């Protein structure tokens, strides 16, 4: 489809106006700094003005607009009060999305971090450490959409009388079982989707935790070994307390990313068969069904749920600093 300049003229005009305003602000700042001596605080405020302006236009205004839309209905025209929030906690489909999101946030960070920790502990300080960490990090080289496509073939189903193209069903049939529609049966289909996210994120946890384990002072482990501690005792009493800050950062980062889970659900099931999550339901309501108010309410809920995790991560990083 060719790009229509005439049809996009209003958007292009808004873009040019924004660029002109930003350039004017930067020019005024440069002029103010070069006209004479400026106090340090004033100079800092002037230099931060462009960034603050971009944050206000690109983040603050859309957030306030979304909050206002969450109280409207009928495509964002009529005032609906708290009807969208009531719908969110009473509609069966929305409740399924909330429950699935809770399952994702609980299982994905714990499983991905556990798998990454065990893998890192197994390969750290070994001869093939670099190769092993590179292999486990490879799933992060592809997008979550690509991961969803790959695993959709893994879970692919064909009737028993036909040849199986799905790896999992091929294994089941090889052992005398009947092929199953893994992405149809609820609630197990949610767990199979979670497996994809764990597969994609375990490498991130493994690399960070391997670095943390490598940073544990060798004197501590050597002293524990001389005192007769077993490898398991060294791991739980020396290594784990030493890497706890990194472990917390990994879990929080995984949880924040899981709240935004959309690509895997959209690619593999499209939110059908009770597999929807908040991010996917937000997309469906706002863009597929035209319920802008409901989509905005789900976006506000997602922001409220993510905020404590982000605040805790920032606080932990400040303590570490």
PDB file of N, CA, C and O in Angstrom, residues 229-261:
ATOM      1  N   UNK A 229      32.515 -28.331  54.597  1.00  0.00           N
ATOM      2  CA  UNK A 229      31.188 -28.107  54.015  1.00  0.00           C
ATOM      3  C   UNK A 229      31.086 -28.822  52.677  1.00  0.00           C
ATOM      4  O   UNK A 229      32.031 -28.843  51.885  1.00  0.00           O
ATOM      5  N   UNK A 230      29.928 -29.388  52.406  1.00  0.00           N
ATOM      6  CA  UNK A 230      29.680 -30.067  51.136  1.00  0.00           C
ATOM      7  C   UNK A 230      29.352 -29.034  50.066  1.00  0.00           C
ATOM      8  O   UNK A 230      29.024 -27.878  50.376  1.00  0.00           O
ATOM      9  N   UNK A 231      29.431 -29.408  48.774  1.00  0.00           N
ATOM     10  CA  UNK A 231      29.075 -28.463  47.705  1.00  0.00           C
ATOM     11  C   UNK A 231      27.665 -27.897  47.861  1.00  0.00           C
ATOM     12  O   UNK A 231      27.434 -26.718  47.571  1.00  0.00           O
ATOM     13  N   UNK A 232      26.720 -28.731  48.321  1.00  0.00           N
ATOM     14  CA  UNK A 232      25.355 -28.240  48.515  1.00  0.00           C
ATOM     15  C   UNK A 232      25.309 -27.190  49.621  1.00  0.00           C
ATOM     16  O   UNK A 232      24.640 -26.159  49.494  1.00  0.00           O
ATOM     17  N   UNK A 233      26.026 -27.432  50.724  1.00  0.00           N
ATOM     18  CA  UNK A 233      26.058 -26.457  51.810  1.00  0.00           C
ATOM     19  C   UNK A 233      26.727 -25.164  51.381  1.00  0.00           C
ATOM     20  O   UNK A 233      26.289 -24.066  51.760  1.00  0.00           O
ATOM     21  N   UNK A 234      27.791 -25.272  50.584  1.00  0.00           N
ATOM     22  CA  UNK A 234      28.462 -24.068  50.088  1.00  0.00           C
ATOM     23  C   UNK A 234      27.515 -23.258  49.221  1.00  0.00           C
ATOM     24  O   UNK A 234      27.462 -22.020  49.302  1.00  0.00           O
ATOM     25  N   UNK A 235      26.732 -23.962  48.397  1.00  0.00           N
ATOM     26  CA  UNK A 235      25.817 -23.252  47.499  1.00  0.00           C
ATOM     27  C   UNK A 235      24.742 -22.509  48.288  1.00  0.00           C
ATOM     28  O   UNK A 235      24.480 -21.331  48.017  1.00  0.00           O
ATOM     29  N   UNK A 236      24.110 -23.175  49.256  1.00  0.00           N
ATOM     30  CA  UNK A 236      22.986 -22.568  49.963  1.00  0.00           C
ATOM     31  C   UNK A 236      23.427 -21.575  51.042  1.00  0.00           C
ATOM     32  O   UNK A 236      22.704 -20.615  51.320  1.00  0.00           O
ATOM     33  N   UNK A 237      24.599 -21.763  51.645  1.00  0.00           N
ATOM     34  CA  UNK A 237      25.008 -20.909  52.769  1.00  0.00           C
ATOM     35  C   UNK A 237      26.033 -19.853  52.385  1.00  0.00           C
ATOM     36  O   UNK A 237      26.213 -18.887  53.125  1.00  0.00           O
ATOM     37  N   UNK A 238      26.704 -20.017  51.259  1.00  0.00           N
ATOM     38  CA  UNK A 238      27.701 -19.038  50.838  1.00  0.00           C
ATOM     39  C   UNK A 238      27.261 -18.344  49.546  1.00  0.00           C
ATOM     40  O   UNK A 238      27.174 -17.112  49.482  1.00  0.00           O
ATOM     41  N   UNK A 239      26.978 -19.145  48.520  1.00  0.00           N
ATOM     42  CA  UNK A 239      26.670 -18.567  47.213  1.00  0.00           C
ATOM     43  C   UNK A 239      25.340 -17.823  47.203  1.00  0.00           C
ATOM     44  O   UNK A 239      25.266 -16.667  46.747  1.00  0.00           O
ATOM     45  N   UNK A 240      24.284 -18.456  47.690  1.00  0.00           N
ATOM     46  CA  UNK A 240      22.960 -17.834  47.632  1.00  0.00           C
ATOM     47  C   UNK A 240      22.886 -16.507  48.384  1.00  0.00           C
ATOM     48  O   UNK A 240      22.367 -15.518  47.840  1.00  0.00           O
ATOM     49  N   UNK A 241      23.385 -16.408  49.641  1.00  0.00           N
ATOM     50  CA  UNK A 241      23.356 -15.085  50.296  1.00  0.00           C
ATOM     51  C   UNK A 241      24.175 -14.038  49.553  1.00  0.00           C
ATOM     52  O   UNK A 241      23.829 -12.852  49.565  1.00  0.00           O
ATOM     53  N   UNK A 242      25.251 -14.455  48.881  1.00  0.00           N
ATOM     54  CA  UNK A 242      26.105 -13.493  48.188  1.00  0.00           C
ATOM     55  C   UNK A 242      25.453 -12.947  46.931  1.00  0.00           C
ATOM     56  O   UNK A 242      25.693 -11.789  46.552  1.00  0.00           O
ATOM     57  N   UNK A 243      24.660 -13.745  46.249  1.00  0.00           N
ATOM     58  CA  UNK A 243      24.050 -13.315  44.985  1.00  0.00           C
ATOM     59  C   UNK A 243      22.611 -12.849  45.174  1.00  0.00           C
ATOM     60  O   UNK A 243      21.909 -12.622  44.186  1.00  0.00           O
ATOM     61  N   UNK A 244      22.159 -12.693  46.407  1.00  0.00           N
ATOM     62  CA  UNK A 244      20.758 -12.328  46.658  1.00  0.00           C
ATOM     63  C   UNK A 244      20.355 -11.009  45.982  1.00  0.00           C
ATOM     64  O   UNK A 244      19.265 -10.927  45.401  1.00  0.00           O
ATOM     65  N   UNK A 245      21.189  -9.944  46.016  1.00  0.00           N
ATOM     66  CA  UNK A 245      20.771  -8.712  45.315  1.00  0.00           C
ATOM     67  C   UNK A 245      20.555  -8.919  43.819  1.00  0.00           C
ATOM     68  O   UNK A 245      19.571  -8.432  43.251  1.00  0.00           O
ATOM     69  N   UNK A 246      21.459  -9.655  43.166  1.00  0.00           N
ATOM     70  CA  UNK A 246      21.285  -9.932  41.734  1.00  0.00           C
ATOM     71  C   UNK A 246      20.054 -10.791  41.498  1.00  0.00           C
ATOM     72  O   UNK A 246      19.310 -10.593  40.529  1.00  0.00           O
ATOM     73  N   UNK A 247      19.825 -11.745  42.374  1.00  0.00           N
ATOM     74  CA  UNK A 247      18.659 -12.618  42.252  1.00  0.00           C
ATOM     75  C   UNK A 247      17.369 -11.808  42.328  1.00  0.00           C
ATOM     76  O   UNK A 247      16.428 -12.031  41.558  1.00  0.00           O
ATOM     77  N   UNK A 248      17.338 -10.833  43.236  1.00  0.00           N
ATOM     78  CA  UNK A 248      16.153  -9.991  43.372  1.00  0.00           C
ATOM     79  C   UNK A 248      15.931  -9.142  42.123  1.00  0.00           C
ATOM     80  O   UNK A 248      14.802  -9.011  41.645  1.00  0.00           O
ATOM     81  N   UNK A 249      17.007  -8.598  41.569  1.00  0.00           N
ATOM     82  CA  UNK A 249      16.886  -7.789  40.351  1.00  0.00           C
ATOM     83  C   UNK A 249      16.364  -8.634  39.197  1.00  0.00           C
ATOM     84  O   UNK A 249      15.504  -8.195  38.421  1.00  0.00           O
ATOM     85  N   UNK A 250      16.858  -9.862  39.080  1.00  0.00           N
ATOM     86  CA  UNK A 250      16.412 -10.748  37.994  1.00  0.00           C
ATOM     87  C   UNK A 250      14.928 -11.065  38.138  1.00  0.00           C
ATOM     88  O   UNK A 250      14.167 -11.009  37.161  1.00  0.00           O
ATOM     89  N   UNK A 251      14.488 -11.393  39.340  1.00  0.00           N
ATOM     90  CA  UNK A 251      13.080 -11.735  39.560  1.00  0.00           C
ATOM     91  C   UNK A 251      12.185 -10.543  39.252  1.00  0.00           C
ATOM     92  O   UNK A 251      11.140 -10.686  38.585  1.00  0.00           O
ATOM     93  N   UNK A 252      12.563  -9.360  39.717  1.00  0.00           N
ATOM     94  CA  UNK A 252      11.750  -8.177  39.465  1.00  0.00           C
ATOM     95  C   UNK A 252      11.699  -7.844  37.973  1.00  0.00           C
ATOM     96  O   UNK A 252      10.630  -7.499  37.449  1.00  0.00           O
ATOM     97  N   UNK A 253      12.840  -7.945  37.300  1.00  0.00           N
ATOM     98  CA  UNK A 253      12.854  -7.668  35.860  1.00  0.00           C
ATOM     99  C   UNK A 253      11.977  -8.664  35.103  1.00  0.00           C
ATOM    100  O   UNK A 253      11.239  -8.291  34.175  1.00  0.00           O
ATOM    101  N   UNK A 254      12.031  -9.932  35.503  1.00  0.00           N
ATOM    102  CA  UNK A 254      11.189 -10.940  34.860  1.00  0.00           C
ATOM    103  C   UNK A 254       9.715 -10.654  35.113  1.00  0.00           C
ATOM    104  O   UNK A 254       8.871 -10.798  34.216  1.00  0.00           O
ATOM    105  N   UNK A 255       9.375 -10.251  36.331  1.00  0.00           N
ATOM    106  CA  UNK A 255       7.975  -9.970  36.665  1.00  0.00           C
ATOM    107  C   UNK A 255       7.441  -8.781  35.871  1.00  0.00           C
ATOM    108  O   UNK A 255       6.324  -8.820  35.342  1.00  0.00           O
ATOM    109  N   UNK A 256       8.248  -7.722  35.764  1.00  0.00           N
ATOM    110  CA  UNK A 256       7.822  -6.542  35.013  1.00  0.00           C
ATOM    111  C   UNK A 256       7.598  -6.894  33.548  1.00  0.00           C
ATOM    112  O   UNK A 256       6.615  -6.482  32.922  1.00  0.00           O
ATOM    113  N   UNK A 257       8.513  -7.682  32.973  1.00  0.00           N
ATOM    114  CA  UNK A 257       8.344  -8.093  31.581  1.00  0.00           C
ATOM    115  C   UNK A 257       7.152  -9.004  31.372  1.00  0.00           C
ATOM    116  O   UNK A 257       6.494  -8.948  30.326  1.00  0.00           O
ATOM    117  N   UNK A 258       6.841  -9.816  32.369  1.00  0.00           N
ATOM    118  CA  UNK A 258       5.721 -10.748  32.245  1.00  0.00           C
ATOM    119  C   UNK A 258       4.386 -10.024  32.255  1.00  0.00           C
ATOM    120  O   UNK A 258       3.431 -10.456  31.584  1.00  0.00           O
ATOM    121  N   UNK A 259       4.282  -8.930  32.995  1.00  0.00           N
ATOM    122  CA  UNK A 259       3.034  -8.168  32.989  1.00  0.00           C
ATOM    123  C   UNK A 259       2.673  -7.713  31.580  1.00  0.00           C
ATOM    124  O   UNK A 259       1.493  -7.551  31.255  1.00  0.00           O
ATOM    125  N   UNK A 260       3.678  -7.496  30.743  1.00  0.00           N
ATOM    126  CA  UNK A 260       3.439  -7.005  29.377  1.00  0.00           C
ATOM    127  C   UNK A 260       3.300  -8.139  28.380  1.00  0.00           C
ATOM    128  O   UNK A 260       3.368  -7.898  27.159  1.00  0.00           O
ATOM    129  N   UNK A 261       3.154  -9.367  28.843  1.00  0.00           N
ATOM    130  CA  UNK A 261       3.064 -10.518  27.937  1.00  0.00           C
ATOM    131  C   UNK A 261       1.912 -10.321  26.955  1.00  0.00           C
ATOM    132  O   UNK A 261       0.755 -10.186  27.349  1.00  0.00           O
TER     133      UNK A 261
END
